mmCIF file of C-alpha atoms in Angstrom:
data_model
loop_
_atom_site.group_PDB
_atom_site.id
_atom_site.type_symbol
_atom_site.label_atom_id
_atom_site.label_comp_id
_atom_site.label_asym_id
_atom_site.label_seq_id
_atom_site.Cartn_x
_atom_site.Cartn_y
_atom_site.Cartn_z
ATOM 1 C CA UNK A 29 -84.405 -55.481 18.095
ATOM 2 C CA UNK A 30 -83.305 -55.049 21.746
ATOM 3 C CA UNK A 31 -79.578 -54.245 22.037
ATOM 4 C CA UNK A 32 -78.032 -54.554 25.127
ATOM 5 C CA UNK A 33 -75.306 -52.114 23.798
ATOM 6 C CA UNK A 34 -77.675 -48.945 22.893
ATOM 7 C CA UNK A 35 -76.734 -47.134 25.728
ATOM 8 C CA UNK A 36 -72.916 -46.918 24.651
ATOM 9 C CA UNK A 37 -73.478 -47.788 21.030
ATOM 10 C CA UNK A 38 -71.283 -45.883 18.546
ATOM 11 C CA UNK A 39 -69.317 -44.215 21.482
ATOM 12 C CA UNK A 40 -71.340 -40.954 21.232
ATOM 13 C CA UNK A 41 -71.817 -40.850 17.814
ATOM 14 C CA UNK A 42 -75.679 -39.705 17.272
ATOM 15 C CA UNK A 43 -77.712 -42.484 16.020
ATOM 16 C CA UNK A 44 -80.590 -40.916 13.758
ATOM 17 C CA UNK A 45 -83.519 -42.542 14.677
ATOM 18 C CA UNK A 46 -85.290 -44.831 11.923
ATOM 19 C CA UNK A 47 -88.399 -42.912 12.458
ATOM 20 C CA UNK A 48 -86.630 -39.220 11.070
ATOM 21 C CA UNK A 49 -84.979 -40.949 8.367
ATOM 22 C CA UNK A 50 -88.145 -42.150 7.248
ATOM 23 C CA UNK A 51 -89.652 -38.226 7.485
ATOM 24 C CA UNK A 52 -86.761 -36.808 5.974
ATOM 25 C CA UNK A 53 -87.101 -39.327 2.818
ATOM 26 C CA UNK A 54 -90.668 -38.707 3.110
ATOM 27 C CA UNK A 55 -90.271 -34.652 2.778
ATOM 28 C CA UNK A 56 -87.457 -35.217 0.277
ATOM 29 C CA UNK A 57 -90.231 -37.346 -2.292
ATOM 30 C CA UNK A 58 -92.803 -34.640 -1.516
ATOM 31 C CA UNK A 59 -90.455 -32.012 -2.559
ATOM 32 C CA UNK A 60 -89.705 -33.666 -5.744
ATOM 33 C CA UNK A 61 -93.406 -34.359 -6.066
ATOM 34 C CA UNK A 62 -93.596 -30.402 -5.352
ATOM 35 C CA UNK A 63 -91.122 -29.606 -8.276
ATOM 36 C CA UNK A 64 -92.510 -31.682 -10.818
ATOM 37 C CA UNK A 65 -95.760 -30.416 -10.459
ATOM 38 C CA UNK A 66 -94.812 -26.600 -10.525
ATOM 39 C CA UNK A 67 -92.722 -27.179 -13.573
ATOM 40 C CA UNK A 68 -96.474 -27.715 -15.703
ATOM 41 C CA UNK A 69 -96.740 -23.662 -14.674
ATOM 42 C CA UNK A 70 -94.933 -20.790 -16.909
ATOM 43 C CA UNK A 71 -93.199 -18.580 -13.400
ATOM 44 C CA UNK A 72 -91.541 -16.785 -16.154
ATOM 45 C CA UNK A 73 -88.610 -15.133 -14.275
ATOM 46 C CA UNK A 74 -88.745 -16.823 -11.341
ATOM 47 C CA UNK A 75 -89.039 -20.489 -12.944
ATOM 48 C CA UNK A 76 -85.219 -21.081 -11.838
ATOM 49 C CA UNK A 77 -85.309 -19.520 -8.370
ATOM 50 C CA UNK A 78 -88.565 -21.456 -7.230
ATOM 51 C CA UNK A 79 -86.599 -24.701 -8.793
ATOM 52 C CA UNK A 80 -83.317 -23.543 -6.680
ATOM 53 C CA UNK A 81 -85.175 -22.800 -3.623
ATOM 54 C CA UNK A 82 -86.685 -26.101 -3.812
ATOM 55 C CA UNK A 83 -83.562 -28.173 -4.541
ATOM 56 C CA UNK A 84 -81.949 -26.389 -2.069
ATOM 57 C CA UNK A 85 -84.848 -27.256 0.574
ATOM 58 C CA UNK A 86 -83.995 -30.995 -0.387
ATOM 59 C CA UNK A 87 -80.339 -30.668 -0.644
ATOM 60 C CA UNK A 88 -80.239 -29.154 2.943
ATOM 61 C CA UNK A 89 -82.529 -32.188 4.400
ATOM 62 C CA UNK A 90 -79.937 -34.381 2.779
ATOM 63 C CA UNK A 91 -76.890 -32.416 4.241
ATOM 64 C CA UNK A 92 -78.834 -31.799 7.946
ATOM 65 C CA UNK A 93 -80.097 -35.177 8.748
ATOM 66 C CA UNK A 94 -78.576 -38.053 6.481
ATOM 67 C CA UNK A 95 -74.997 -36.408 6.030
ATOM 68 C CA UNK A 96 -75.975 -35.998 10.114
ATOM 69 C CA UNK A 97 -74.525 -32.503 9.772
ATOM 70 C CA UNK A 98 -76.955 -31.133 12.850
ATOM 71 C CA UNK A 99 -75.602 -33.614 15.042
ATOM 72 C CA UNK A 100 -71.400 -33.502 13.752
ATOM 73 C CA UNK A 101 -68.475 -31.365 15.003
ATOM 74 C CA UNK A 102 -69.279 -28.148 13.993
ATOM 75 C CA UNK A 103 -65.875 -27.711 11.882
ATOM 76 C CA UNK A 104 -67.665 -30.287 9.339
ATOM 77 C CA UNK A 105 -70.436 -27.488 8.773
ATOM 78 C CA UNK A 106 -68.002 -24.782 8.689
ATOM 79 C CA UNK A 107 -66.100 -26.530 6.162
ATOM 80 C CA UNK A 108 -69.060 -27.147 4.424
ATOM 81 C CA UNK A 109 -70.460 -23.980 4.805
ATOM 82 C CA UNK A 110 -67.369 -21.891 3.506
ATOM 83 C CA UNK A 111 -67.576 -24.425 0.599
ATOM 84 C CA UNK A 112 -71.229 -23.629 -0.239
ATOM 85 C CA UNK A 113 -70.438 -19.679 -0.109
ATOM 86 C CA UNK A 114 -67.343 -20.186 -2.706
ATOM 87 C CA UNK A 115 -69.847 -21.873 -4.679
ATOM 88 C CA UNK A 116 -71.984 -18.755 -4.559
ATOM 89 C CA UNK A 117 -69.113 -16.661 -4.981
ATOM 90 C CA UNK A 118 -68.420 -18.172 -8.374
ATOM 91 C CA UNK A 119 -71.566 -18.352 -9.879
ATOM 92 C CA UNK A 120 -73.050 -14.844 -9.051
ATOM 93 C CA UNK A 121 -69.784 -12.993 -9.677
ATOM 94 C CA UNK A 122 -69.433 -14.763 -13.046
ATOM 95 C CA UNK A 123 -73.270 -13.961 -13.740
ATOM 96 C CA UNK A 124 -72.541 -10.280 -12.862
ATOM 97 C CA UNK A 125 -70.344 -10.351 -16.252
ATOM 98 C CA UNK A 126 -71.949 -12.379 -18.567
ATOM 99 C CA UNK A 127 -75.852 -11.359 -17.823
ATOM 100 C CA UNK A 128 -75.254 -7.841 -18.461
ATOM 101 C CA UNK A 129 -72.857 -7.247 -20.929
ATOM 102 C CA UNK A 130 -74.515 -5.363 -23.259
ATOM 103 C CA UNK A 131 -77.432 -3.592 -21.222
ATOM 104 C CA UNK A 132 -75.690 -0.657 -20.279
ATOM 105 C CA UNK A 133 -74.816 2.131 -22.690
ATOM 106 C CA UNK A 134 -71.160 2.549 -21.607
ATOM 107 C CA UNK A 135 -70.379 -1.261 -21.661
ATOM 108 C CA UNK A 136 -69.496 -2.675 -25.243
ATOM 109 C CA UNK A 137 -68.111 -5.913 -26.996
ATOM 110 C CA UNK A 138 -65.011 -3.673 -27.854
ATOM 111 C CA UNK A 139 -61.917 -3.371 -25.668
ATOM 112 C CA UNK A 140 -61.329 0.263 -24.673
ATOM 113 C CA UNK A 141 -58.190 0.313 -26.785
ATOM 114 C CA UNK A 142 -59.779 -1.029 -29.685
ATOM 115 C CA UNK A 143 -62.853 1.775 -28.797
ATOM 116 C CA UNK A 144 -60.502 4.740 -28.344
ATOM 117 C CA UNK A 145 -58.763 3.511 -31.980
ATOM 118 C CA UNK A 146 -61.967 3.603 -33.694
ATOM 119 C CA UNK A 147 -63.156 6.909 -32.528
ATOM 120 C CA UNK A 148 -59.417 8.157 -33.733
ATOM 121 C CA UNK A 149 -59.961 6.943 -37.010
ATOM 122 C CA UNK A 150 -63.374 8.389 -37.092
ATOM 123 C CA UNK A 151 -61.826 11.935 -36.228
ATOM 124 C CA UNK A 152 -59.231 11.603 -38.906
ATOM 125 C CA UNK A 153 -61.334 10.466 -41.560
ATOM 126 C CA UNK A 154 -63.222 13.056 -43.759
ATOM 127 C CA UNK A 155 -66.931 13.301 -43.524
ATOM 128 C CA UNK A 156 -68.583 15.020 -46.393
ATOM 129 C CA UNK A 157 -71.784 15.368 -47.259
ATOM 130 C CA UNK A 158 -72.000 11.878 -49.278
ATOM 131 C CA UNK A 159 -71.449 10.043 -46.052
ATOM 132 C CA UNK A 160 -74.105 11.604 -44.230
ATOM 133 C CA UNK A 161 -76.770 11.127 -47.180
ATOM 134 C CA UNK A 162 -79.812 8.472 -45.625
ATOM 135 C CA UNK A 163 -81.358 6.323 -48.551
ATOM 136 C CA UNK A 164 -84.853 5.197 -48.589
ATOM 137 C CA UNK A 165 -83.695 1.923 -47.205
ATOM 138 C CA UNK A 166 -82.362 2.873 -43.973
ATOM 139 C CA UNK A 167 -85.711 4.095 -42.978
ATOM 140 C CA UNK A 168 -87.039 0.459 -43.005
ATOM 141 C CA UNK B 22 -52.040 -54.685 15.294
ATOM 142 C CA UNK B 23 -51.710 -56.246 18.304
ATOM 143 C CA UNK B 24 -52.171 -54.776 21.739
ATOM 144 C CA UNK B 25 -48.466 -55.056 22.808
ATOM 145 C CA UNK B 26 -47.511 -52.534 20.093
ATOM 146 C CA UNK B 27 -48.837 -49.568 21.461
ATOM 147 C CA UNK B 28 -46.408 -47.017 21.578
ATOM 148 C CA UNK B 29 -44.973 -44.733 24.255
ATOM 149 C CA UNK B 30 -47.030 -41.879 22.803
ATOM 150 C CA UNK B 31 -50.423 -43.516 23.338
ATOM 151 C CA UNK B 32 -49.810 -43.563 27.738
ATOM 152 C CA UNK B 33 -52.230 -41.225 27.900
ATOM 153 C CA UNK B 34 -54.704 -43.297 26.042
ATOM 154 C CA UNK B 35 -53.630 -46.712 28.139
ATOM 155 C CA UNK B 36 -54.591 -45.114 31.451
ATOM 156 C CA UNK B 37 -57.925 -44.491 29.844
ATOM 157 C CA UNK B 38 -58.331 -47.921 28.354
ATOM 158 C CA UNK B 39 -56.614 -51.143 28.904
ATOM 159 C CA UNK B 40 -56.140 -52.092 26.187
ATOM 160 C CA UNK B 41 -55.480 -50.544 22.447
ATOM 161 C CA UNK B 42 -58.104 -50.942 19.968
ATOM 162 C CA UNK B 43 -56.928 -52.480 16.486
ATOM 163 C CA UNK B 44 -58.486 -50.149 14.369
ATOM 164 C CA UNK B 45 -56.980 -47.077 16.070
ATOM 165 C CA UNK B 46 -53.241 -45.350 14.225
ATOM 166 C CA UNK B 47 -50.559 -44.673 16.976
ATOM 167 C CA UNK B 48 -50.617 -41.333 15.528
ATOM 168 C CA UNK B 49 -54.118 -40.450 16.820
ATOM 169 C CA UNK B 50 -54.668 -39.982 20.840
ATOM 170 C CA UNK B 51 -58.433 -41.790 20.558
ATOM 171 C CA UNK B 52 -60.922 -43.089 18.503
ATOM 172 C CA UNK B 53 -62.661 -40.009 18.501
ATOM 173 C CA UNK B 54 -60.069 -37.598 17.173
ATOM 174 C CA UNK B 55 -59.464 -40.780 14.410
ATOM 175 C CA UNK B 56 -62.965 -40.645 13.688
ATOM 176 C CA UNK B 57 -63.282 -36.867 13.333
ATOM 177 C CA UNK B 58 -60.220 -36.444 11.275
ATOM 178 C CA UNK B 59 -61.060 -38.549 8.930
ATOM 179 C CA UNK B 60 -64.807 -37.331 8.800
ATOM 180 C CA UNK B 61 -63.187 -33.736 8.453
ATOM 181 C CA UNK B 62 -60.981 -35.103 5.531
ATOM 182 C CA UNK B 63 -64.094 -36.326 3.864
ATOM 183 C CA UNK B 64 -65.925 -32.950 4.121
ATOM 184 C CA UNK B 65 -62.633 -31.171 2.372
ATOM 185 C CA UNK B 66 -62.506 -33.867 -0.576
ATOM 186 C CA UNK B 67 -66.873 -33.451 -1.233
ATOM 187 C CA UNK B 68 -65.955 -29.118 -1.170
ATOM 188 C CA UNK B 69 -63.830 -30.469 -3.718
ATOM 189 C CA UNK B 70 -66.506 -32.339 -5.371
ATOM 190 C CA UNK B 71 -68.909 -29.837 -5.172
ATOM 191 C CA UNK B 72 -66.598 -27.155 -6.518
ATOM 192 C CA UNK B 73 -66.148 -29.366 -9.539
ATOM 193 C CA UNK B 74 -69.448 -29.956 -10.617
ATOM 194 C CA UNK B 75 -70.542 -25.824 -9.817
ATOM 195 C CA UNK B 76 -67.726 -25.247 -12.902
ATOM 196 C CA UNK B 77 -70.344 -27.276 -14.864
ATOM 197 C CA UNK B 78 -73.115 -25.285 -13.185
ATOM 198 C CA UNK B 79 -71.381 -21.908 -14.521
ATOM 199 C CA UNK B 80 -71.425 -23.169 -17.651
ATOM 200 C CA UNK B 81 -74.776 -24.217 -17.372
ATOM 201 C CA UNK B 82 -76.190 -20.808 -16.353
ATOM 202 C CA UNK B 83 -74.174 -18.409 -18.549
ATOM 203 C CA UNK B 84 -74.890 -20.368 -21.449
ATOM 204 C CA UNK B 85 -78.974 -20.647 -20.346
ATOM 205 C CA UNK B 86 -78.448 -16.846 -19.475
ATOM 206 C CA UNK B 87 -77.642 -16.056 -22.915
ATOM 207 C CA UNK B 88 -79.924 -18.574 -24.764
ATOM 208 C CA UNK B 89 -82.919 -19.516 -22.453
ATOM 209 C CA UNK B 90 -85.008 -20.098 -25.871
ATOM 210 C CA UNK B 91 -82.721 -22.704 -26.907
ATOM 211 C CA UNK B 92 -82.294 -23.739 -23.508
ATOM 212 C CA UNK B 93 -86.316 -24.511 -23.291
ATOM 213 C CA UNK B 94 -86.402 -26.166 -26.618
ATOM 214 C CA UNK B 95 -83.769 -28.800 -25.918
ATOM 215 C CA UNK B 96 -84.658 -29.654 -22.124
ATOM 216 C CA UNK B 97 -88.383 -30.321 -24.022
ATOM 217 C CA UNK B 98 -86.605 -33.297 -25.587
ATOM 218 C CA UNK B 99 -86.000 -34.818 -22.475
ATOM 219 C CA UNK B 100 -87.893 -37.498 -20.708
ATOM 220 C CA UNK B 101 -88.908 -35.832 -17.826
ATOM 221 C CA UNK B 102 -90.538 -39.315 -16.304
ATOM 222 C CA UNK B 103 -87.657 -40.897 -16.745
ATOM 223 C CA UNK B 104 -85.627 -37.729 -14.950
ATOM 224 C CA UNK B 105 -88.326 -37.739 -12.118
ATOM 225 C CA UNK B 106 -87.618 -42.340 -11.592
ATOM 226 C CA UNK B 107 -84.257 -41.527 -11.360
ATOM 227 C CA UNK B 108 -84.550 -38.669 -8.620
ATOM 228 C CA UNK B 109 -86.657 -40.946 -6.657
ATOM 229 C CA UNK B 110 -84.046 -44.302 -7.141
ATOM 230 C CA UNK B 111 -81.618 -42.013 -5.791
ATOM 231 C CA UNK B 112 -83.466 -40.433 -2.786
ATOM 232 C CA UNK B 113 -84.580 -43.982 -1.672
ATOM 233 C CA UNK B 114 -80.589 -45.135 -2.172
ATOM 234 C CA UNK B 115 -79.391 -42.049 0.042
ATOM 235 C CA UNK B 116 -81.797 -43.261 3.029
ATOM 236 C CA UNK B 117 -81.154 -47.044 2.152
ATOM 237 C CA UNK B 118 -76.872 -45.650 2.658
ATOM 238 C CA UNK B 119 -78.174 -43.502 5.731
ATOM 239 C CA UNK B 120 -80.054 -46.766 7.303
ATOM 240 C CA UNK B 121 -76.911 -48.802 6.814
ATOM 241 C CA UNK B 122 -74.637 -46.673 9.039
ATOM 242 C CA UNK B 123 -77.993 -46.334 11.377
ATOM 243 C CA UNK B 124 -77.510 -50.289 12.019
ATOM 244 C CA UNK B 125 -73.744 -50.660 11.698
ATOM 245 C CA UNK B 126 -74.033 -47.863 14.713
ATOM 246 C CA UNK B 127 -76.065 -50.430 16.318
ATOM 247 C CA UNK B 128 -73.881 -53.518 15.196
ATOM 248 C CA UNK B 129 -76.665 -55.309 13.354
ATOM 249 C CA UNK B 130 -74.355 -56.782 10.854
ATOM 250 C CA UNK B 131 -76.993 -58.306 8.489
ATOM 251 C CA UNK B 132 -79.054 -55.516 8.566
ATOM 252 C CA UNK B 133 -76.196 -53.070 7.744
ATOM 253 C CA UNK B 134 -74.999 -55.801 4.675
ATOM 254 C CA UNK B 135 -78.784 -55.534 3.405
ATOM 255 C CA UNK B 136 -78.716 -51.715 3.428
ATOM 256 C CA UNK B 137 -75.773 -51.200 1.406
ATOM 257 C CA UNK B 138 -76.870 -54.015 -0.724
ATOM 258 C CA UNK B 139 -80.243 -52.322 -1.450
ATOM 259 C CA UNK B 140 -78.141 -49.441 -1.862
ATOM 260 C CA UNK B 141 -76.477 -50.877 -4.787
ATOM 261 C CA UNK B 142 -79.475 -52.457 -6.643
ATOM 262 C CA UNK B 143 -80.792 -48.930 -6.708
ATOM 263 C CA UNK B 144 -77.106 -47.039 -8.018
ATOM 264 C CA UNK B 145 -77.520 -50.211 -10.696
ATOM 265 C CA UNK B 146 -81.209 -48.945 -11.283
ATOM 266 C CA UNK B 147 -80.165 -45.624 -11.958
ATOM 267 C CA UNK B 148 -77.298 -46.421 -13.954
ATOM 268 C CA UNK B 149 -79.947 -48.537 -16.021
ATOM 269 C CA UNK B 150 -82.490 -45.781 -16.435
ATOM 270 C CA UNK B 151 -79.849 -43.188 -17.512
ATOM 271 C CA UNK B 152 -78.260 -45.612 -20.047
ATOM 272 C CA UNK B 153 -81.763 -45.934 -21.904
ATOM 273 C CA UNK B 154 -82.192 -42.135 -21.578
ATOM 274 C CA UNK B 155 -78.890 -41.884 -23.242
ATOM 275 C CA UNK B 156 -79.660 -44.269 -26.063
ATOM 276 C CA UNK B 157 -82.927 -42.566 -27.340
ATOM 277 C CA UNK B 158 -81.189 -39.872 -27.443
ATOM 278 C CA UNK B 159 -78.170 -41.284 -29.623
ATOM 279 C CA UNK B 160 -80.916 -42.925 -31.793
ATOM 280 C CA UNK B 161 -81.914 -39.284 -33.048
ATOM 281 C CA UNK B 162 -78.061 -38.402 -33.583
ATOM 282 C CA UNK B 163 -78.368 -36.549 -30.433
ATOM 283 C CA UNK B 164 -74.496 -36.389 -29.300
ATOM 284 C CA UNK B 165 -72.323 -33.777 -27.432
ATOM 285 C CA UNK B 166 -70.404 -31.737 -29.298
ATOM 286 C CA UNK B 167 -69.217 -31.618 -33.249
ATOM 287 C CA UNK B 168 -71.346 -35.318 -33.872
ATOM 288 C CA UNK B 169 -74.551 -33.090 -32.904
ATOM 289 C CA UNK B 170 -76.668 -34.007 -35.609
ATOM 290 C CA UNK B 171 -80.542 -34.326 -35.220
ATOM 291 C CA UNK B 172 -82.803 -36.623 -36.760
ATOM 292 C CA UNK B 173 -86.011 -38.279 -36.707
ATOM 293 C CA UNK B 174 -89.471 -36.514 -36.041
ATOM 294 C CA UNK B 175 -89.096 -34.434 -32.874
ATOM 295 C CA UNK B 176 -85.758 -33.756 -33.386
ATOM 296 C CA UNK B 177 -85.451 -32.717 -36.598
ATOM 297 C CA UNK B 178 -86.364 -29.132 -35.940
ATOM 298 C CA UNK B 179 -83.797 -28.653 -33.279
ATOM 299 C CA UNK B 180 -80.784 -28.368 -36.118
ATOM 300 C CA UNK B 181 -82.085 -25.051 -37.075
ATOM 301 C CA UNK B 182 -81.803 -23.228 -33.232
ATOM 302 C CA UNK B 183 -78.415 -21.940 -32.486
ATOM 303 C CA UNK B 184 -77.120 -22.963 -28.869
ATOM 304 C CA UNK B 185 -79.206 -26.234 -28.739
ATOM 305 C CA UNK B 186 -76.174 -28.584 -29.263
ATOM 306 C CA UNK B 187 -74.233 -26.362 -26.361
ATOM 307 C CA UNK B 188 -77.439 -27.353 -24.255
ATOM 308 C CA UNK B 189 -76.539 -31.188 -24.965
ATOM 309 C CA UNK B 190 -73.122 -30.704 -24.674
ATOM 310 C CA UNK B 191 -73.811 -30.001 -21.329
ATOM 311 C CA UNK B 192 -76.523 -32.426 -20.442
ATOM 312 C CA UNK B 193 -74.066 -35.058 -21.356
ATOM 313 C CA UNK B 194 -70.995 -34.042 -19.862
ATOM 314 C CA UNK B 195 -72.533 -32.948 -16.321
ATOM 315 C CA UNK B 196 -75.161 -36.427 -16.467
ATOM 316 C CA UNK B 197 -71.825 -38.431 -17.554
ATOM 317 C CA UNK B 198 -69.778 -36.843 -14.888
ATOM 318 C CA UNK B 199 -72.381 -37.878 -12.672
ATOM 319 C CA UNK B 200 -72.845 -41.289 -13.885
ATOM 320 C CA UNK B 201 -68.788 -41.836 -13.141
ATOM 321 C CA UNK B 202 -69.870 -40.795 -9.822
ATOM 322 C CA UNK B 203 -72.574 -43.519 -9.599
ATOM 323 C CA UNK B 204 -70.016 -45.683 -10.560
ATOM 324 C CA UNK B 205 -67.375 -45.049 -8.403
ATOM 325 C CA UNK B 206 -69.704 -45.380 -5.393
ATOM 326 C CA UNK B 207 -71.552 -48.595 -6.314
ATOM 327 C CA UNK B 208 -67.663 -50.025 -6.444
ATOM 328 C CA UNK B 209 -67.156 -47.880 -2.623
ATOM 329 C CA UNK B 210 -70.715 -49.628 -1.381
ATOM 330 C CA UNK B 211 -69.846 -53.018 -3.005
ATOM 331 C CA UNK B 212 -66.871 -52.812 -0.833
ATOM 332 C CA UNK B 213 -68.305 -51.462 1.786
ATOM 333 C CA UNK B 214 -71.338 -54.413 1.804
ATOM 334 C CA UNK B 215 -68.427 -57.305 1.651
ATOM 335 C CA UNK B 216 -66.191 -56.170 4.200
ATOM 336 C CA UNK B 217 -69.193 -55.620 6.698
ATOM 337 C CA UNK B 218 -70.166 -59.130 5.791
ATOM 338 C CA UNK B 219 -66.459 -60.395 6.709
ATOM 339 C CA UNK B 220 -67.060 -58.768 9.712
ATOM 340 C CA UNK B 221 -64.610 -55.868 9.624
ATOM 341 C CA UNK B 222 -66.836 -53.605 10.948
ATOM 342 C CA UNK B 223 -68.822 -52.874 14.690
ATOM 343 C CA UNK B 224 -70.116 -49.958 16.735
ATOM 344 C CA UNK B 225 -66.741 -49.395 17.574
ATOM 345 C CA UNK B 226 -65.325 -48.523 14.286
ATOM 346 C CA UNK B 227 -67.201 -47.988 11.147
ATOM 347 C CA UNK B 228 -65.797 -44.701 9.856
ATOM 348 C CA UNK B 229 -65.537 -46.388 5.812
ATOM 349 C CA UNK B 230 -68.824 -47.081 6.250
ATOM 350 C CA UNK B 231 -69.698 -43.357 7.541
ATOM 351 C CA UNK B 232 -67.705 -41.879 4.447
ATOM 352 C CA UNK B 233 -69.135 -43.794 1.552
ATOM 353 C CA UNK B 234 -72.107 -43.179 2.926
ATOM 354 C CA UNK B 235 -71.249 -39.230 2.598
ATOM 355 C CA UNK B 236 -69.772 -39.669 -0.928
ATOM 356 C CA UNK B 237 -73.503 -41.687 -1.980
ATOM 357 C CA UNK B 238 -75.435 -38.488 -0.305
ATOM 358 C CA UNK B 239 -73.066 -35.949 -2.361
ATOM 359 C CA UNK B 240 -73.599 -37.738 -5.329
ATOM 360 C CA UNK B 241 -77.296 -37.246 -4.590
ATOM 361 C CA UNK B 242 -77.427 -33.946 -3.501
ATOM 362 C CA UNK B 243 -75.989 -33.007 -6.964
ATOM 363 C CA UNK B 244 -78.661 -35.014 -8.843
ATOM 364 C CA UNK B 245 -81.252 -33.147 -6.920
ATOM 365 C CA UNK B 246 -79.929 -29.899 -8.372
ATOM 366 C CA UNK B 247 -79.318 -31.477 -11.820
ATOM 367 C CA UNK B 248 -82.867 -32.416 -12.408
ATOM 368 C CA UNK B 249 -84.982 -30.129 -12.518
ATOM 369 C CA UNK B 250 -82.244 -27.575 -14.019
ATOM 370 C CA UNK B 251 -82.043 -30.313 -17.028
ATOM 371 C CA UNK B 252 -85.260 -32.036 -17.150
ATOM 372 C CA UNK B 253 -88.249 -29.515 -16.140
ATOM 373 C CA UNK B 254 -87.232 -25.526 -16.363
#
């Protein structure tokens, strides 16, 4: 359809051509198919990174083309990037705590104060031979 | 608003344009500035939306990291076919909403309305599929929180696995809040379709359609991440 207003349509706003929109949609569907297809295989520890990588690729396509961030005022890109950065900080710093609790020898579920109190109690208590005896059931 | 009400502060504009466009509010220098401000405001709002969902994603990540087997077991009871279909439905709705902006930028009112109504139908389809998924789970006593009491073959064994209820709580809260966003989006898109039909928008001014489109794409992006994390891995 021809438009007389095409030249100055939307007053300098970028109009994304329909073929571009369709190509992006095709890519999104293809990436969805790949995501579903790959889920049949077991990648062990790489399962989450692969799934998140594909999802991020899809999200990037939507943000850049459908949401037109690529053609937009750069301040919107800055706003979005800072937001994503803080999501990453939120996720990574939380997992740095929760994912590694109890993995290292110097980390335990008791607080430092509780551990000190326990050590004091142990030092105060009399340890005699009886307590050190090992029962056969301890060996199993 | 009529042309003669243009306040003194827009003198510089009046030198550029002979008249004050009806959509331009007096505290903006130009339509362009008004459009950019609205869009920046929308992006800031979308960031708060992303952060809202990121809290749920962090909850998912922490619990999954602690209980990978329970999450794998619980996740396998979700229907990945319905999940995939819903992903395609939402992606298509993102395309139609992007097309509606393309058409309004070209001043094609009729195609704008058709694109927006297609988006509305697809969003409705998404919710219908989601409804059947929820019902299939409720039938087997799969509820969020303390109501969790799996019954029937294929579900009973879940009762014995610790932290499976947490998976379903996270599943219901994440998809539930996402579903609320879909409902709100449908309201906005329906409103935009009606206003576009009424002739409120043109290539000169279509800011509400643009902002509704941005909102809808964010709803799509949230699902893009929810789908593999809940249904596949």
